[in-house]
Coordinates of C-alpha atoms in Angstrom, one line a residue:
X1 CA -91.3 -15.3 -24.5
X2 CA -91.5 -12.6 -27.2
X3 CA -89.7 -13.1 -30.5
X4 CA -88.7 -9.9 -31.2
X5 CA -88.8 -5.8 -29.6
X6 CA -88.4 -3.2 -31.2
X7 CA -87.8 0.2 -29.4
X8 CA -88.5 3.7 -30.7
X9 CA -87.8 7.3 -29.5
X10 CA -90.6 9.8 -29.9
X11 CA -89.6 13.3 -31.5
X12 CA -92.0 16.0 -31.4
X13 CA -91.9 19.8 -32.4
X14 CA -90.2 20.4 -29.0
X15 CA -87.9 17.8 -29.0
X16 CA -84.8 15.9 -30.9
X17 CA -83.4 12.5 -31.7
X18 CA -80.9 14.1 -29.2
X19 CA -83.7 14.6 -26.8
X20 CA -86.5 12.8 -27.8
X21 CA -89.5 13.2 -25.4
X22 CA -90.6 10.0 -24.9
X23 CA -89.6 5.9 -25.7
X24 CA -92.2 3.5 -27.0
X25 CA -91.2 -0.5 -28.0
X26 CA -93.5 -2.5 -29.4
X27 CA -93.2 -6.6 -28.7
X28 CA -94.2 -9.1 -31.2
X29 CA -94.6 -12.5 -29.6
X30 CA -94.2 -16.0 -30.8
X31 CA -97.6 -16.8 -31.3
X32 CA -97.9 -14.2 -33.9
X33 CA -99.0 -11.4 -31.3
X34 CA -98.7 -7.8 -31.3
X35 CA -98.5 -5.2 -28.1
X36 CA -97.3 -1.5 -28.4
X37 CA -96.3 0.2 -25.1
X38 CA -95.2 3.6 -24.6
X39 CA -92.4 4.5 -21.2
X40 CA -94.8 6.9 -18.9
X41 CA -93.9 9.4 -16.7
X42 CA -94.8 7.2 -13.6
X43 CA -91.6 4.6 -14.7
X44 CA -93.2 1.6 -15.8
X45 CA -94.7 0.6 -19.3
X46 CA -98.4 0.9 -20.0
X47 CA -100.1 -0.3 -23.6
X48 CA -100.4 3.0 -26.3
X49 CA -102.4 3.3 -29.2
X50 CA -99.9 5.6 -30.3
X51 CA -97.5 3.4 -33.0
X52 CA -100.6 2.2 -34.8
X53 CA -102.1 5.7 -35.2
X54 CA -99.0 6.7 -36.8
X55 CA -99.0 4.4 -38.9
X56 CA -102.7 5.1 -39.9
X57 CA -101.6 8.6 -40.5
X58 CA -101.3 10.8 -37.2
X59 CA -98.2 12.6 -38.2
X60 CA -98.1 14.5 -34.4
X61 CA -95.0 12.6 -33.9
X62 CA -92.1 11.1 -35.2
X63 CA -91.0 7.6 -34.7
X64 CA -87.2 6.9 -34.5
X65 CA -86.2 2.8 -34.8
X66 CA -83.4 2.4 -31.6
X67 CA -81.6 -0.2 -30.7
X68 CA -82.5 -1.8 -26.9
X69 CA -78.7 -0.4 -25.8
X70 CA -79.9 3.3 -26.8
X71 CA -83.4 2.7 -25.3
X72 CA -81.9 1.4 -22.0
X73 CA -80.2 5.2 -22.1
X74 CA -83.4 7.5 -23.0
X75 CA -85.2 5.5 -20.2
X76 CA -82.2 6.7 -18.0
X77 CA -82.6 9.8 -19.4
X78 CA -86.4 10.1 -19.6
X79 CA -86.6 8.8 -15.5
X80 CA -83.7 11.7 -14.4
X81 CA -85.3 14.4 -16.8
X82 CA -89.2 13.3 -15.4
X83 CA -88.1 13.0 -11.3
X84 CA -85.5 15.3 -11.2
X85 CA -82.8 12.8 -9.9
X86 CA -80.1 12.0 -11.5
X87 CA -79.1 8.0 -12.0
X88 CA -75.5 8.4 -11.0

């Protein structure tokens, strides 16, 4: 079971903290592990390189901290915006 998640929204030139453009989390786990995953456009999470790059110095994107609540909303968002369909 992981320890903690931390969730982050992706803002690019084309996009806003009001509309980021895409939702990463990365997991640490109890045994000290480490896994970054980025939200694709096919609905499930896939493992991204992405966070750590960043953090090396790729300054393509930036990287806002979320709380899960707001995360569980941009996925919402991010699944409507990606399929077309709204979730209501």
């Amino acid at each position: 079971m992981p320890d903690k998640i931390l969730y982050y929204a992706v803002v690019d030139e084309l996009s806003s903290r009001e509309y980021p453009a895409g939702l990463f989390r990365r997991t640490y786990t109890e045994a000290g592990g480490l896994r970054d995953e980025a939200f694709t456009r096919n609905l499930i999470w896939k493992n991204s390189s992405t966070l750590v790059s960043a953090e090396r110095g790729d300054l393509e994107n930036d990287f806002i901290e979320i709380t899960e609540d707001e995360a569980g909303q941009l996925m919402e968002q991010l699944r409507a915006r990606w399929t077309g369909a709204s979730s209501a």
